[in-house]
C-alpha positions as YAML, in Angstrom:
chain: A
units: angstrom
residues:
- id: 1
  name: UNK
  ca: [-212.87, 67.04, 34.32]
- id: 2
  name: UNK
  ca: [-216.75, 66.99, 35.02]
- id: 3
  name: UNK
  ca: [-216.69, 68.63, 38.25]
- id: 4
  name: UNK
  ca: [-214.31, 71.81, 36.65]
- id: 5
  name: UNK
  ca: [-217.55, 72.58, 33.36]
- id: 6
  name: UNK
  ca: [-220.11, 72.47, 36.47]
- id: 7
  name: UNK
  ca: [-218.32, 74.93, 38.30]
- id: 8
  name: UNK
  ca: [-217.65, 77.11, 35.44]
- id: 9
  name: UNK
  ca: [-221.24, 76.31, 34.41]
- id: 10
  name: UNK
  ca: [-221.96, 77.48, 38.27]
- id: 11
  name: UNK
  ca: [-219.77, 80.47, 37.93]
- id: 12
  name: UNK
  ca: [-220.65, 81.80, 34.44]
- id: 13
  name: UNK
  ca: [-225.05, 81.48, 35.84]
- id: 14
  name: UNK
  ca: [-223.95, 83.11, 38.96]
- id: 15
  name: UNK
  ca: [-222.65, 86.44, 37.12]
- id: 16
  name: UNK
  ca: [-224.49, 89.08, 37.27]
- id: 17
  name: UNK
  ca: [-223.67, 90.57, 33.70]
- id: 18
  name: UNK
  ca: [-225.41, 89.01, 30.69]
- id: 19
  name: UNK
  ca: [-223.67, 86.18, 28.61]
- id: 20
  name: UNK
  ca: [-224.14, 84.23, 25.71]
- id: 21
  name: UNK
  ca: [-221.94, 81.55, 24.50]
- id: 22
  name: UNK
  ca: [-221.94, 80.84, 20.31]
- id: 23
  name: UNK
  ca: [-221.34, 78.04, 18.43]
- id: 24
  name: UNK
  ca: [-219.58, 77.97, 15.29]
- id: 25
  name: UNK
  ca: [-222.75, 77.37, 13.60]
- id: 26
  name: UNK
  ca: [-224.07, 80.50, 15.50]
- id: 27
  name: UNK
  ca: [-226.64, 78.84, 18.18]
- id: 28
  name: UNK
  ca: [-226.79, 79.99, 21.47]
- id: 29
  name: UNK
  ca: [-225.12, 77.44, 23.40]
- id: 30
  name: UNK
  ca: [-225.21, 78.59, 27.05]
- id: 31
  name: UNK
  ca: [-227.05, 81.75, 27.85]
- id: 32
  name: UNK
  ca: [-226.96, 82.56, 32.24]
- id: 33
  name: UNK
  ca: [-229.62, 84.23, 34.06]
- id: 34
  name: UNK
  ca: [-228.77, 87.64, 33.45]
- id: 35
  name: UNK
  ca: [-228.64, 87.25, 29.61]
- id: 36
  name: UNK
  ca: [-232.07, 84.95, 29.57]
- id: 37
  name: UNK
  ca: [-233.54, 87.94, 31.85]
- id: 38
  name: UNK
  ca: [-233.50, 90.04, 28.42]
- id: 39
  name: UNK
  ca: [-233.75, 87.31, 26.11]
- id: 40
  name: UNK
  ca: [-236.01, 85.19, 27.30]
- id: 41
  name: UNK
  ca: [-235.85, 81.52, 29.33]
- id: 42
  name: UNK
  ca: [-235.80, 80.63, 25.48]
- id: 43
  name: UNK
  ca: [-232.85, 81.81, 24.29]
- id: 44
  name: UNK
  ca: [-230.91, 78.50, 24.27]
- id: 45
  name: UNK
  ca: [-231.23, 76.58, 21.21]
- id: 46
  name: UNK
  ca: [-232.10, 79.94, 19.37]
- id: 47
  name: UNK
  ca: [-229.74, 80.80, 16.01]
- id: 48
  name: UNK
  ca: [-227.98, 84.10, 17.11]
- id: 49
  name: UNK
  ca: [-229.32, 85.87, 14.65]
- id: 50
  name: UNK
  ca: [-233.08, 85.86, 15.84]
- id: 51
  name: UNK
  ca: [-231.91, 86.83, 18.93]
- id: 52
  name: UNK
  ca: [-230.45, 89.49, 18.04]
- id: 53
  name: UNK
  ca: [-230.44, 91.08, 14.46]
- id: 54
  name: UNK
  ca: [-227.65, 94.09, 14.22]
- id: 55
  name: UNK
  ca: [-225.39, 94.47, 11.83]
- id: 56
  name: UNK
  ca: [-221.94, 95.46, 13.52]
- id: 57
  name: UNK
  ca: [-222.73, 93.00, 16.41]
- id: 58
  name: UNK
  ca: [-223.01, 90.14, 13.73]
- id: 59
  name: UNK
  ca: [-219.71, 91.31, 11.92]
- id: 60
  name: UNK
  ca: [-218.22, 91.06, 15.24]
- id: 61
  name: UNK
  ca: [-219.31, 87.36, 16.06]
- id: 62
  name: UNK
  ca: [-217.95, 86.14, 12.45]
- id: 63
  name: UNK
  ca: [-215.09, 88.08, 13.43]
- id: 64
  name: UNK
  ca: [-214.37, 85.41, 15.72]
- id: 65
  name: UNK
  ca: [-215.52, 82.89, 15.40]
- id: 66
  name: UNK
  ca: [-214.13, 82.64, 11.37]
- id: 67
  name: UNK
  ca: [-210.61, 84.67, 12.25]
- id: 68
  name: UNK
  ca: [-210.69, 84.48, 16.04]
- id: 69
  name: UNK
  ca: [-210.67, 88.67, 16.31]
- id: 70
  name: UNK
  ca: [-211.71, 90.05, 19.91]
- id: 71
  name: UNK
  ca: [-214.37, 92.96, 19.06]
- id: 72
  name: UNK
  ca: [-216.28, 95.91, 21.35]
- id: 73
  name: UNK
  ca: [-219.87, 97.46, 19.73]
- id: 74
  name: UNK
  ca: [-222.20, 99.30, 21.05]
- id: 75
  name: UNK
  ca: [-226.44, 98.13, 20.83]
- id: 76
  name: UNK
  ca: [-229.38, 98.95, 21.45]
- id: 77
  name: UNK
  ca: [-231.05, 95.97, 22.73]
- id: 78
  name: UNK
  ca: [-235.21, 96.04, 23.91]
- id: 79
  name: UNK
  ca: [-236.19, 93.50, 26.67]
- id: 80
  name: UNK
  ca: [-237.18, 92.91, 29.96]
- id: 81
  name: UNK
  ca: [-239.81, 95.89, 29.75]
- id: 82
  name: UNK
  ca: [-237.12, 98.31, 28.90]
- id: 83
  name: UNK
  ca: [-235.11, 99.70, 26.21]
- id: 84
  name: UNK
  ca: [-230.84, 98.88, 27.27]
- id: 85
  name: UNK
  ca: [-227.72, 100.25, 25.73]
- id: 86
  name: UNK
  ca: [-225.34, 98.12, 25.91]
- id: 87
  name: UNK
  ca: [-221.32, 97.66, 25.00]
- id: 88
  name: UNK
  ca: [-221.02, 93.85, 23.78]
- id: 89
  name: UNK
  ca: [-217.71, 92.23, 24.38]
- id: 90
  name: UNK
  ca: [-217.19, 89.62, 21.95]
- id: 91
  name: UNK
  ca: [-214.59, 86.89, 22.60]
- id: 92
  name: UNK
  ca: [-213.47, 83.26, 20.39]
- id: 93
  name: UNK
  ca: [-213.54, 80.64, 23.34]
- id: 94
  name: UNK
  ca: [-213.00, 77.03, 22.18]
- id: 95
  name: UNK
  ca: [-215.12, 76.41, 19.23]
- id: 96
  name: UNK
  ca: [-217.31, 78.85, 19.35]
- id: 97
  name: UNK
  ca: [-217.32, 82.45, 20.78]
- id: 98
  name: UNK
  ca: [-218.62, 84.46, 24.32]
- id: 99
  name: UNK
  ca: [-220.76, 87.46, 24.38]
- id: 100
  name: UNK
  ca: [-221.16, 89.65, 27.19]
- id: 101
  name: UNK
  ca: [-223.81, 92.51, 27.74]
- id: 102
  name: UNK
  ca: [-222.32, 95.53, 29.68]
- id: 103
  name: UNK
  ca: [-225.07, 97.97, 30.77]
- id: 104
  name: UNK
  ca: [-224.38, 101.91, 29.75]
- id: 105
  name: UNK
  ca: [-227.80, 102.95, 29.96]
- id: 106
  name: UNK
  ca: [-227.13, 105.01, 33.71]
- id: 107
  name: UNK
  ca: [-223.81, 105.85, 31.73]
- id: 108
  name: UNK
  ca: [-225.35, 107.58, 28.32]
- id: 109
  name: UNK
  ca: [-228.46, 108.92, 30.34]
- id: 110
  name: UNK
  ca: [-225.91, 110.88, 32.62]
- id: 111
  name: UNK
  ca: [-223.46, 112.11, 29.36]
- id: 112
  name: UNK
  ca: [-227.11, 113.12, 27.83]
- id: 113
  name: UNK
  ca: [-227.92, 114.99, 31.27]
- id: 114
  name: UNK
  ca: [-224.26, 116.55, 31.59]
- id: 115
  name: UNK
  ca: [-224.64, 117.60, 28.16]
- id: 116
  name: UNK
  ca: [-227.48, 119.42, 28.31]
- id: 117
  name: UNK
  ca: [-227.24, 121.15, 31.48]
- id: 118
  name: UNK
  ca: [-223.91, 122.58, 30.05]
- id: 119
  name: UNK
  ca: [-226.27, 123.97, 27.19]
- id: 120
  name: UNK
  ca: [-228.41, 125.13, 29.17]
- id: 121
  name: UNK
  ca: [-226.50, 127.26, 31.37]
- id: 122
  name: UNK
  ca: [-224.94, 128.58, 28.60]
- id: 123
  name: UNK
  ca: [-228.01, 129.79, 27.33]
- id: 124
  name: UNK
  ca: [-229.20, 130.80, 30.35]
- id: 125
  name: UNK
  ca: [-225.57, 132.92, 30.60]
- id: 126
  name: UNK
  ca: [-225.40, 133.96, 27.29]
- id: 127
  name: UNK
  ca: [-229.15, 136.00, 27.00]
- id: 128
  name: UNK
  ca: [-227.91, 138.42, 29.71]
- id: 129
  name: UNK
  ca: [-224.11, 138.66, 28.72]
- id: 130
  name: UNK
  ca: [-225.52, 139.68, 25.31]
- id: 131
  name: UNK
  ca: [-227.75, 142.38, 26.74]
- id: 132
  name: UNK
  ca: [-224.95, 143.34, 28.65]
- id: 133
  name: UNK
  ca: [-222.37, 143.57, 25.77]
- id: 134
  name: UNK
  ca: [-225.64, 145.63, 23.71]
- id: 135
  name: UNK
  ca: [-225.89, 148.39, 26.22]
- id: 136
  name: UNK
  ca: [-221.89, 149.32, 26.87]
- id: 137
  name: UNK
  ca: [-221.46, 149.10, 23.04]
- id: 138
  name: UNK
  ca: [-224.60, 151.81, 22.75]
- id: 139
  name: UNK
  ca: [-222.80, 153.43, 25.92]
- id: 140
  name: UNK
  ca: [-219.61, 154.16, 24.60]
- id: 141
  name: UNK
  ca: [-221.33, 155.51, 21.43]
- id: 142
  name: UNK
  ca: [-224.73, 156.43, 20.16]
- id: 143
  name: UNK
  ca: [-225.56, 157.43, 23.70]
- id: 144
  name: UNK
  ca: [-222.41, 158.48, 25.24]
- id: 145
  name: UNK
  ca: [-223.71, 161.82, 25.83]
- id: 146
  name: UNK
  ca: [-227.79, 160.84, 25.99]
- id: 147
  name: UNK
  ca: [-228.21, 160.92, 30.32]
- id: 148
  name: UNK
  ca: [-231.59, 159.23, 29.54]
- id: 149
  name: UNK
  ca: [-230.77, 156.97, 28.24]
- id: 150
  name: UNK
  ca: [-227.61, 156.52, 30.31]
- id: 151
  name: UNK
  ca: [-229.90, 156.45, 33.06]
- id: 152
  name: UNK
  ca: [-232.52, 153.89, 31.39]
- id: 153
  name: UNK
  ca: [-229.19, 151.63, 30.17]
- id: 154
  name: UNK
  ca: [-228.32, 151.51, 33.24]
- id: 155
  name: UNK
  ca: [-231.17, 150.05, 35.25]
- id: 156
  name: UNK
  ca: [-231.41, 147.32, 32.52]
- id: 157
  name: UNK
  ca: [-228.01, 146.25, 32.70]
- id: 158
  name: UNK
  ca: [-228.38, 146.31, 36.68]
- id: 159
  name: UNK
  ca: [-230.93, 143.70, 36.02]
- id: 160
  name: UNK
  ca: [-229.43, 141.46, 34.40]
- id: 161
  name: UNK
  ca: [-226.32, 141.67, 35.88]
- id: 162
  name: UNK
  ca: [-228.55, 140.63, 39.08]
- id: 163
  name: UNK
  ca: [-230.56, 138.05, 37.14]
- id: 164
  name: UNK
  ca: [-226.34, 136.22, 36.28]
- id: 165
  name: UNK
  ca: [-225.88, 136.70, 40.05]
- id: 166
  name: UNK
  ca: [-229.26, 135.01, 41.01]
- id: 167
  name: UNK
  ca: [-228.70, 132.45, 38.25]
- id: 168
  name: UNK
  ca: [-224.75, 131.57, 39.54]
- id: 169
  name: UNK
  ca: [-226.12, 131.43, 43.06]
- id: 170
  name: UNK
  ca: [-229.21, 128.78, 42.48]
- id: 171
  name: UNK
  ca: [-226.43, 126.58, 40.25]
- id: 172
  name: UNK
  ca: [-224.25, 126.87, 43.31]
- id: 173
  name: UNK
  ca: [-227.35, 126.02, 46.14]
- id: 174
  name: UNK
  ca: [-228.30, 122.90, 43.60]
- id: 175
  name: UNK
  ca: [-224.72, 121.91, 43.25]
- id: 176
  name: UNK
  ca: [-224.74, 121.69, 47.20]
- id: 177
  name: UNK
  ca: [-228.15, 120.08, 47.88]
- id: 178
  name: UNK
  ca: [-227.30, 117.33, 45.16]
- id: 179
  name: UNK
  ca: [-224.15, 116.74, 47.02]
- id: 180
  name: UNK
  ca: [-225.56, 116.87, 50.41]
- id: 181
  name: UNK
  ca: [-228.95, 114.29, 49.59]
- id: 182
  name: UNK
  ca: [-227.80, 111.20, 50.71]
- id: 183
  name: UNK
  ca: [-226.99, 112.75, 54.11]
- id: 184
  name: UNK
  ca: [-229.67, 112.19, 56.51]
- id: 185
  name: UNK
  ca: [-230.43, 115.76, 58.76]
- id: 186
  name: UNK
  ca: [-229.83, 114.66, 62.07]
- id: 187
  name: UNK
  ca: [-230.90, 118.17, 63.70]
- id: 188
  name: UNK
  ca: [-234.45, 118.49, 65.24]
- id: 189
  name: UNK
  ca: [-236.71, 121.51, 64.48]
- id: 190
  name: UNK
  ca: [-239.95, 123.18, 64.66]
- id: 191
  name: UNK
  ca: [-241.66, 123.25, 60.94]
- id: 192
  name: UNK
  ca: [-243.96, 125.49, 61.79]
- id: 193
  name: UNK
  ca: [-242.12, 128.58, 62.75]
- id: 194
  name: UNK
  ca: [-239.62, 127.94, 59.55]
- id: 195
  name: UNK
  ca: [-243.60, 128.22, 57.63]
- id: 196
  name: UNK
  ca: [-244.16, 131.47, 59.86]
- id: 197
  name: UNK
  ca: [-240.54, 132.70, 59.25]
- id: 198
  name: UNK
  ca: [-240.89, 132.15, 55.34]
- id: 199
  name: UNK
  ca: [-244.21, 134.14, 55.62]
- id: 200
  name: UNK
  ca: [-243.00, 137.08, 57.52]
- id: 201
  name: UNK
  ca: [-239.71, 137.33, 54.69]
- id: 202
  name: UNK
  ca: [-242.27, 137.39, 51.99]
- id: 203
  name: UNK
  ca: [-244.70, 139.80, 53.48]
- id: 204
  name: UNK
  ca: [-243.28, 142.84, 51.85]
- id: 205
  name: UNK
  ca: [-242.90, 141.30, 48.19]
- id: 206
  name: UNK
  ca: [-246.56, 139.75, 48.60]
- id: 207
  name: UNK
  ca: [-247.88, 142.59, 49.98]
- id: 208
  name: UNK
  ca: [-246.43, 144.97, 46.22]
- id: 209
  name: UNK
  ca: [-247.61, 142.50, 44.54]
- id: 210
  name: UNK
  ca: [-251.10, 142.83, 46.33]
- id: 211
  name: UNK
  ca: [-251.09, 138.94, 47.56]
- id: 212
  name: UNK
  ca: [-252.54, 138.65, 50.74]
- id: 213
  name: UNK
  ca: [-250.38, 135.54, 52.70]
- id: 214
  name: UNK
  ca: [-252.33, 132.99, 54.59]
- id: 215
  name: UNK
  ca: [-251.32, 130.25, 57.85]
- id: 216
  name: UNK
  ca: [-253.49, 127.73, 58.59]
- id: 217
  name: UNK
  ca: [-252.94, 124.84, 60.78]
- id: 218
  name: UNK
  ca: [-249.99, 126.75, 62.90]
- id: 219
  name: UNK
  ca: [-250.98, 126.51, 66.21]
- id: 220
  name: UNK
  ca: [-248.78, 124.08, 67.93]
- id: 221
  name: UNK
  ca: [-245.02, 123.50, 66.78]
- id: 222
  name: UNK
  ca: [-244.22, 120.15, 65.32]
- id: 223
  name: UNK
  ca: [-240.68, 119.51, 65.38]
- id: 224
  name: UNK
  ca: [-239.01, 116.92, 62.96]
- id: 225
  name: UNK
  ca: [-235.76, 115.46, 62.11]
- id: 226
  name: UNK
  ca: [-234.40, 118.07, 59.43]
- id: 227
  name: UNK
  ca: [-231.75, 121.19, 58.46]
- id: 228
  name: UNK
  ca: [-233.57, 124.31, 59.39]
- id: 229
  name: UNK
  ca: [-231.75, 126.02, 56.18]
- id: 230
  name: UNK
  ca: [-232.94, 123.74, 53.75]
- id: 231
  name: UNK
  ca: [-236.61, 123.57, 54.26]
- id: 232
  name: UNK
  ca: [-236.48, 127.63, 54.95]
- id: 233
  name: UNK
  ca: [-235.18, 127.31, 51.26]
- id: 234
  name: UNK
  ca: [-238.44, 124.85, 50.18]
- id: 235
  name: UNK
  ca: [-241.06, 126.59, 52.22]
- id: 236
  name: UNK
  ca: [-239.63, 130.39, 50.78]
- id: 237
  name: UNK
  ca: [-239.13, 129.47, 47.60]
- id: 238
  name: UNK
  ca: [-242.35, 127.46, 46.88]
- id: 239
  name: UNK
  ca: [-243.96, 130.87, 48.75]
- id: 240
  name: UNK
  ca: [-242.40, 133.38, 46.77]
- id: 241
  name: UNK
  ca: [-244.04, 131.64, 43.28]
- id: 242
  name: UNK
  ca: [-247.15, 130.84, 44.64]
- id: 243
  name: UNK
  ca: [-246.74, 134.87, 44.89]
- id: 244
  name: UNK
  ca: [-245.28, 135.37, 41.53]
- id: 245
  name: UNK
  ca: [-247.01, 132.64, 39.30]
- id: 246
  name: UNK
  ca: [-250.29, 132.40, 41.32]
- id: 247
  name: UNK
  ca: [-250.56, 136.18, 43.09]
- id: 248
  name: UNK
  ca: [-253.02, 136.91, 40.30]
- id: 249
  name: UNK
  ca: [-256.27, 135.11, 42.65]
- id: 250
  name: UNK
  ca: [-255.51, 137.64, 45.14]
- id: 251
  name: UNK
  ca: [-254.02, 135.16, 48.08]
- id: 252
  name: UNK
  ca: [-251.45, 132.28, 49.07]
- id: 253
  name: UNK
  ca: [-252.24, 130.07, 52.03]
- id: 254
  name: UNK
  ca: [-249.53, 127.99, 53.62]
- id: 255
  name: UNK
  ca: [-251.80, 124.97, 55.31]
- id: 256
  name: UNK
  ca: [-250.02, 122.58, 58.06]
- id: 257
  name: UNK
  ca: [-251.32, 119.54, 59.07]
- id: 258
  name: UNK
  ca: [-250.10, 116.48, 60.69]
- id: 259
  name: UNK
  ca: [-250.97, 112.83, 59.73]
- id: 260
  name: UNK
  ca: [-251.00, 110.20, 62.24]
- id: 261
  name: UNK
  ca: [-249.85, 107.99, 59.29]
- id: 262
  name: UNK
  ca: [-248.80, 108.40, 56.07]
- id: 263
  name: UNK
  ca: [-248.12, 105.27, 53.92]
- id: 264
  name: UNK
  ca: [-245.74, 106.12, 50.97]
- id: 265
  name: UNK
  ca: [-243.52, 107.23, 54.54]
- id: 266
  name: UNK
  ca: [-244.52, 104.11, 57.12]
- id: 267
  name: UNK
  ca: [-245.22, 106.54, 59.40]
- id: 268
  name: UNK
  ca: [-246.56, 109.63, 61.28]
- id: 269
  name: UNK
  ca: [-245.99, 112.67, 58.77]
- id: 270
  name: UNK
  ca: [-246.55, 116.74, 58.11]
- id: 271
  name: UNK
  ca: [-247.94, 117.83, 55.23]
- id: 272
  name: UNK
  ca: [-247.05, 121.31, 54.05]
- id: 273
  name: UNK
  ca: [-249.84, 123.17, 51.62]
- id: 274
  name: UNK
  ca: [-248.91, 126.24, 49.42]
- id: 275
  name: UNK
  ca: [-251.97, 127.10, 47.70]
- id: 276
  name: UNK
  ca: [-252.81, 130.43, 45.61]
- id: 277
  name: UNK
  ca: [-256.27, 130.83, 43.25]
- id: 278
  name: UNK
  ca: [-254.19, 132.20, 40.60]
- id: 279
  name: UNK
  ca: [-254.82, 130.59, 36.84]
- id: 280
  name: UNK
  ca: [-253.38, 127.54, 37.21]
- id: 281
  name: UNK
  ca: [-251.27, 125.52, 35.25]
- id: 282
  name: UNK
  ca: [-252.05, 123.16, 32.43]
- id: 283
  name: UNK
  ca: [-251.59, 119.21, 34.21]
- id: 284
  name: UNK
  ca: [-249.89, 119.12, 30.64]
- id: 285
  name: UNK
  ca: [-246.62, 120.22, 32.64]
- id: 286
  name: UNK
  ca: [-247.09, 118.70, 36.11]
- id: 287
  name: UNK
  ca: [-244.36, 116.20, 35.63]
- id: 288
  name: UNK
  ca: [-241.42, 118.04, 34.67]
- id: 289
  name: UNK
  ca: [-241.71, 120.78, 36.49]
- id: 290
  name: UNK
  ca: [-238.13, 120.01, 38.92]
- id: 291
  name: UNK
  ca: [-236.68, 119.65, 35.87]
- id: 292
  name: UNK
  ca: [-233.67, 121.71, 35.46]
- id: 293
  name: UNK
  ca: [-234.94, 125.36, 33.63]
- id: 294
  name: UNK
  ca: [-237.82, 123.92, 32.99]
- id: 295
  name: UNK
  ca: [-240.57, 126.49, 32.49]
- id: 296
  name: UNK
  ca: [-244.28, 126.74, 31.95]
- id: 297
  name: UNK
  ca: [-244.19, 130.08, 30.61]
- id: 298
  name: UNK
  ca: [-240.21, 131.19, 29.64]
- id: 299
  name: UNK
  ca: [-240.76, 134.58, 29.54]
- id: 300
  name: UNK
  ca: [-243.28, 135.20, 31.76]
- id: 301
  name: UNK
  ca: [-240.23, 133.29, 34.30]
- id: 302
  name: UNK
  ca: [-237.53, 135.53, 33.44]
- id: 303
  name: UNK
  ca: [-239.61, 138.45, 33.58]
- id: 304
  name: UNK
  ca: [-239.78, 137.81, 37.50]
- id: 305
  name: UNK
  ca: [-235.91, 137.17, 37.84]
- id: 306
  name: UNK
  ca: [-237.03, 133.25, 37.70]
- id: 307
  name: UNK
  ca: [-233.94, 130.57, 36.65]
- id: 308
  name: UNK
  ca: [-235.95, 128.00, 36.98]
- id: 309
  name: UNK
  ca: [-233.83, 125.70, 39.13]
- id: 310
  name: UNK
  ca: [-235.84, 126.54, 42.31]
- id: 311
  name: UNK
  ca: [-238.25, 123.85, 42.11]
- id: 312
  name: UNK
  ca: [-235.22, 121.10, 41.23]
- id: 313
  name: UNK
  ca: [-233.58, 122.45, 44.12]
- id: 314
  name: UNK
  ca: [-236.44, 122.01, 46.34]
- id: 315
  name: UNK
  ca: [-236.72, 118.30, 44.89]
- id: 316
  name: UNK
  ca: [-233.54, 117.53, 46.03]
- id: 317
  name: UNK
  ca: [-233.91, 118.93, 49.43]
- id: 318
  name: UNK
  ca: [-237.29, 117.04, 49.93]
- id: 319
  name: UNK
  ca: [-235.65, 113.84, 48.56]
- id: 320
  name: UNK
  ca: [-232.60, 114.74, 51.49]
- id: 321
  name: UNK
  ca: [-236.07, 114.18, 53.92]
- id: 322
  name: UNK
  ca: [-236.95, 111.31, 52.51]
- id: 323
  name: UNK
  ca: [-240.42, 113.49, 52.18]
- id: 324
  name: UNK
  ca: [-242.40, 113.40, 49.43]
- id: 325
  name: UNK
  ca: [-243.46, 116.26, 46.94]
- id: 326
  name: UNK
  ca: [-246.60, 116.54, 44.43]
- id: 327
  name: UNK
  ca: [-247.79, 119.16, 42.80]
- id: 328
  name: UNK
  ca: [-251.50, 120.01, 41.83]
- id: 329
  name: UNK
  ca: [-253.27, 122.32, 39.81]
- id: 330
  name: UNK
  ca: [-256.20, 122.81, 36.49]
- id: 331
  name: UNK
  ca: [-256.12, 125.75, 34.74]
- id: 332
  name: UNK
  ca: [-258.02, 128.42, 35.77]
- id: 333
  name: UNK
  ca: [-258.26, 126.88, 39.68]
- id: 334
  name: UNK
  ca: [-255.12, 127.50, 41.18]
- id: 335
  name: UNK
  ca: [-252.42, 125.34, 42.23]
- id: 336
  name: UNK
  ca: [-251.58, 123.34, 45.38]
- id: 337
  name: UNK
  ca: [-247.59, 122.91, 46.45]
- id: 338
  name: UNK
  ca: [-247.84, 120.00, 48.65]
- id: 339
  name: UNK
  ca: [-244.78, 118.63, 50.67]
- id: 340
  name: UNK
  ca: [-244.69, 115.70, 53.62]
- id: 341
  name: UNK
  ca: [-242.46, 114.79, 55.44]
- id: 342
  name: UNK
  ca: [-241.65, 112.17, 58.06]
- id: 343
  name: UNK
  ca: [-242.04, 113.18, 61.61]
- id: 344
  name: UNK
  ca: [-239.52, 110.59, 62.70]
...
């Protein structure tokens, strides 16, 4: 019998899920290793109310101890340096009760992200759709016989329809990138030629905006394992953003350099910087730039045709390539978007 008790204690101790056993006097008599990490090494021997004082959980514990009922309660736990949302199962065991804690923090965060994503997409689509519906109604009524008004409204409708098309394209692109994020690229490509190609593609747009595109450090090929289409998307996005939002400085530079040993990547790397001399970004916004639909200047971004997803796509592509991305900027001093990718 003692051997069986020892085996049960060893099993309980090895469980990855936090477990507490409470006696009829509501005192903690057993706390496994996972629960001690949350509630502290001295949790055993304490009255349960001093460990977690949550009314719903106390009611479930009393029901298990007094009536033999089983219950499941959601509770918020502060411990181990973080806040945890847990589903606590409370069940009678012998003359006491056992409480097991299932960490559902990640599930709830994912659900919150899903709700926010749906709300954001709905909002982004509602604005152009409302505009289109309003103009259609006007063209059927007051502007039916007004050629000038009809032409102006059709131009706006075309712009709003293109905006919705860009949004759908970016959503599909983001979905594909996220699906492939854990799949390492196997093809070896010249990163310099990809940057040069992006510059050539965007040069007409830059010239129309009065922005000069420059390349520094692209003298020799630098071959790395990469998905060429995705990296082209990264460089195109960053350079296009620099032209649109940092073009007031009249110059955008793509700078390529090699790093013999990048500590964060544990080996040789290539660094690509896209630098503008525009108005810069308030440091307050920098940590959130790669969030979906986050915009520093919402009105300006929409006027420029932005969907708010470009930098989120860039972040996921860089992650897939085991790289790093950071932004350096100050108001009035331009911005630098820096991508560092491993060479091996």
